[in-house]
Short mmCIF file of C-alpha atoms in Angstrom, two decimals:
data_model
loop_
_atom_site.label_atom_id
_atom_site.label_comp_id
_atom_site.label_asym_id
_atom_site.label_seq_id
_atom_site.Cartn_x
_atom_site.Cartn_y
_atom_site.Cartn_z
CA MET H 1 10.75 -18.56 52.41
CA LYS H 2 11.11 -22.12 51.18
CA ILE H 3 12.90 -23.20 48.03
CA TYR H 4 12.20 -26.49 46.28
CA LEU H 5 14.41 -27.92 43.55
CA HIS H 6 12.85 -29.80 40.65
CA LEU H 7 15.22 -31.44 38.19
CA ASP H 8 14.38 -32.08 34.55
CA PHE H 9 16.17 -35.42 34.10
CA GLU H 10 15.87 -35.26 30.31
CA LYS H 11 17.83 -31.99 29.93
CA LEU H 12 19.48 -31.99 33.40
CA THR H 13 18.09 -28.52 34.06
CA ASN H 14 17.20 -27.17 37.50
CA CYS H 15 13.83 -25.55 38.14
CA TYR H 16 13.10 -23.83 41.45
CA LEU H 17 9.79 -23.30 43.23
CA VAL H 18 10.12 -20.44 45.73
CA VAL H 19 7.35 -20.10 48.29
CA ASN H 20 6.51 -17.20 50.59
CA GLU H 21 5.29 -19.16 53.61
CA GLU H 22 3.41 -16.17 55.06
CA THR H 23 1.36 -15.26 51.97
CA LYS H 24 1.27 -18.72 50.33
CA GLN H 25 2.32 -17.03 47.10
CA ALA H 26 4.89 -18.75 44.93
CA LEU H 27 7.12 -18.15 41.97
CA ILE H 28 9.02 -20.48 39.68
CA ILE H 29 12.49 -19.81 38.36
CA ASP H 30 13.37 -21.39 35.00
CA PRO H 31 10.35 -23.60 34.31
CA CYS H 32 11.99 -26.44 32.46
CA LYS H 33 9.86 -29.53 31.84
CA ILE H 34 6.86 -29.32 34.18
CA SER H 35 6.40 -32.50 36.19
CA ASN H 36 3.39 -33.89 38.00
CA THR H 37 5.45 -33.59 41.18
CA LEU H 38 5.80 -29.82 40.74
CA ILE H 39 2.09 -29.32 39.99
CA SER H 40 1.14 -31.56 42.93
CA GLN H 41 3.41 -29.57 45.23
CA ILE H 42 1.79 -26.28 44.19
CA GLU H 43 -1.71 -27.71 44.56
CA ALA H 44 -1.12 -29.60 47.83
CA GLY H 45 0.42 -26.51 49.40
CA ASN H 46 -2.44 -24.31 48.17
CA TYR H 47 0.18 -21.99 46.71
CA ASP H 48 -0.83 -19.10 44.50
CA LEU H 49 1.63 -19.12 41.59
CA VAL H 50 1.99 -15.41 40.83
CA ALA H 51 5.18 -15.26 38.76
CA VAL H 52 7.70 -17.07 36.62
CA LEU H 53 11.25 -15.70 36.43
CA ILE H 54 13.44 -16.70 33.51
CA THR H 55 17.23 -16.39 33.74
CA HIS H 56 17.83 -16.42 29.97
CA LYS H 57 16.19 -17.35 26.69
CA HIS H 58 17.53 -20.84 26.13
CA GLU H 59 14.67 -23.24 25.50
CA ASN H 60 15.56 -25.77 28.20
CA HIS H 61 15.13 -23.01 30.83
CA TYR H 62 11.62 -21.98 29.83
CA ARG H 63 10.14 -24.92 27.91
CA GLY H 64 7.51 -25.56 30.61
CA LEU H 65 6.08 -22.06 30.29
CA LYS H 66 3.32 -23.11 27.85
CA THR H 67 2.18 -25.88 30.18
CA LEU H 68 2.08 -23.57 33.20
CA LYS H 69 0.09 -20.95 31.25
CA LYS H 70 -2.61 -23.56 30.58
CA ILE H 71 -3.03 -24.13 34.33
CA TYR H 72 -2.22 -20.85 36.10
CA ASN H 73 -2.45 -17.10 35.64
CA PHE H 74 0.87 -15.39 36.43
CA SER H 75 3.32 -12.73 35.28
CA VAL H 76 6.55 -13.59 33.50
CA TYR H 77 9.76 -11.68 34.28
CA ALA H 78 12.71 -11.88 31.88
CA ALA H 79 15.18 -9.68 30.03
CA ASP H 80 13.77 -10.90 26.72
CA ASN H 81 10.65 -9.03 25.55
CA GLU H 82 9.24 -12.14 23.81
CA LEU H 83 9.10 -14.02 27.11
CA SER H 84 8.11 -11.34 29.62
CA THR H 85 4.52 -10.23 30.11
CA ASP H 86 2.74 -7.14 31.41
CA LYS H 87 5.75 -4.90 30.80
CA ASN H 88 7.93 -7.05 33.08
CA ILE H 89 11.04 -6.73 30.94
CA LEU H 90 14.05 -6.58 33.25
CA LYS H 91 17.03 -4.47 32.21
CA GLY H 92 20.13 -3.61 34.20
CA GLU H 93 19.77 -3.98 37.94
CA GLY H 94 16.91 -3.41 40.32
CA VAL H 95 14.54 -4.77 42.91
CA LYS H 96 10.92 -5.89 42.54
CA LYS H 97 8.42 -7.11 45.09
CA ILE H 98 7.15 -10.44 43.75
CA ALA H 99 5.08 -12.96 45.71
CA GLY H 100 5.61 -10.75 48.74
CA LEU H 101 9.38 -11.30 48.46
CA GLU H 102 12.09 -8.81 47.61
CA VAL H 103 13.61 -10.02 44.34
CA GLU H 104 16.82 -8.32 43.28
CA TYR H 105 17.83 -8.79 39.65
CA LEU H 106 21.27 -8.31 38.11
CA SER H 107 22.04 -8.30 34.40
CA LEU H 108 25.07 -10.51 33.72
CA PRO H 109 25.48 -10.98 29.95
CA GLY H 110 28.18 -13.19 28.56
CA HIS H 111 26.63 -16.65 28.40
CA SER H 112 23.72 -15.01 26.60
CA ALA H 113 22.87 -11.36 25.99
CA ASP H 114 19.79 -11.58 28.23
CA SER H 115 21.30 -13.44 31.23
CA ILE H 116 19.78 -12.30 34.53
CA VAL H 117 20.66 -13.45 38.05
CA TYR H 118 17.95 -13.25 40.72
CA LYS H 119 18.77 -12.76 44.40
CA ILE H 120 16.09 -13.65 46.92
CA GLY H 121 17.22 -13.56 50.53
CA SER H 122 20.61 -15.23 50.64
CA ALA H 123 20.01 -17.31 47.49
CA LEU H 124 21.27 -16.49 43.99
CA PHE H 125 19.48 -18.10 41.06
CA THR H 126 22.14 -17.90 38.38
CA GLY H 127 20.84 -19.83 35.37
CA ASP H 128 23.90 -20.53 33.22
CA VAL H 129 26.02 -17.60 34.46
CA ILE H 130 27.95 -19.64 37.04
CA PHE H 131 27.96 -23.26 38.19
CA ALA H 132 29.91 -25.22 40.78
CA GLY H 133 33.50 -24.87 39.56
CA LYS H 134 32.90 -23.13 36.23
CA ILE H 135 31.21 -20.24 34.48
CA GLY H 136 28.74 -20.33 31.62
CA SER H 137 29.88 -20.98 28.09
CA SER H 138 30.49 -17.98 25.85
CA SER H 139 30.76 -17.40 22.13
CA CYS H 140 34.26 -15.91 22.27
CA ALA H 141 37.10 -14.88 24.58
CA PHE H 142 35.75 -11.33 24.87
CA THR H 143 32.32 -12.38 26.16
CA LYS H 144 33.90 -14.93 28.49
CA LYS H 145 36.09 -12.21 30.02
CA TYR H 146 33.07 -9.87 30.17
CA LEU H 147 31.08 -12.55 32.03
CA SER H 148 33.98 -13.29 34.37
CA ASN H 149 34.38 -9.60 35.22
CA GLY H 150 30.64 -9.29 35.84
CA ILE H 151 30.71 -12.27 38.21
CA LYS H 152 33.65 -10.78 40.11
CA SER H 153 32.10 -7.32 40.43
CA LYS H 154 28.46 -8.26 41.04
CA LEU H 155 28.43 -11.70 42.67
CA PHE H 156 31.80 -12.08 44.38
CA THR H 157 31.13 -8.92 46.40
CA LEU H 158 28.27 -10.71 48.18
CA PRO H 159 28.80 -12.57 51.48
CA ASP H 160 30.67 -15.88 51.14
CA ASP H 161 27.70 -17.84 52.53
CA THR H 162 25.38 -16.65 49.73
CA VAL H 163 24.02 -19.83 48.12
CA ILE H 164 24.34 -20.20 44.34
CA MET H 165 21.48 -22.16 42.80
CA PRO H 166 22.53 -22.74 39.18
CA GLY H 167 20.56 -23.79 36.13
CA HIS H 168 22.46 -27.09 36.02
CA GLY H 169 24.33 -29.15 38.59
CA PRO H 170 24.67 -28.89 42.36
CA MET H 171 24.32 -25.84 44.56
CA THR H 172 27.44 -24.02 45.66
CA SER H 173 28.29 -20.77 47.44
CA VAL H 174 29.95 -17.47 46.64
CA GLY H 175 32.81 -18.35 49.00
CA ALA H 176 33.42 -21.74 47.37
CA GLU H 177 33.41 -20.24 43.89
CA LYS H 178 35.78 -17.41 44.86
CA GLN H 179 38.18 -20.03 46.17
CA PHE H 180 37.79 -22.91 43.73
CA ASN H 181 36.29 -21.75 40.42
CA LEU H 182 39.13 -22.27 37.97
CA ASP H 183 37.30 -20.58 35.08
CA ILE H 184 37.49 -17.24 36.89
CA ASP H 185 41.23 -17.50 37.53
CA SER H 186 42.08 -18.80 34.04
CA ILE H 187 40.82 -15.70 32.23
CA ALA H 188 43.52 -13.13 31.62
#
């Protein structure tokens, strides 16, 4: 598996292209603004884009979906029924085989009601659930605590070397966040 980061400089949103090197199938996580570089990478690699995974329904994380649909034929996975296609609405926790890869999904509401984290191999694609040094914004103290508890119980139980690939900012790891994320410790 290879993972490529594409940054939308306008909204400072991360988009990830995940490629199964054996099958040449690919998926995109959080298709923000679609760049010529991303399209060229898919075409030059002869990748078959089979899926788009959306971490949550905030426009800057899926705004490139319309553009991609004009070029490719793929399934959309999300917790929101307006975004997902072909009955690919994800609820709770589970595992799906997508692009020949085992994709685990974990519901982690708090930043938004439909927040989903995807785990592929040793990489966590967290959207706005957790970033380097902080957790996602919430509408009130209750949802912030709910999100924090979800992170502790679902993500912090993973190995410390699990890579966190957030929707914004630099990559981090479970171990680094357990040790240094002040948002987690500041919630009573």
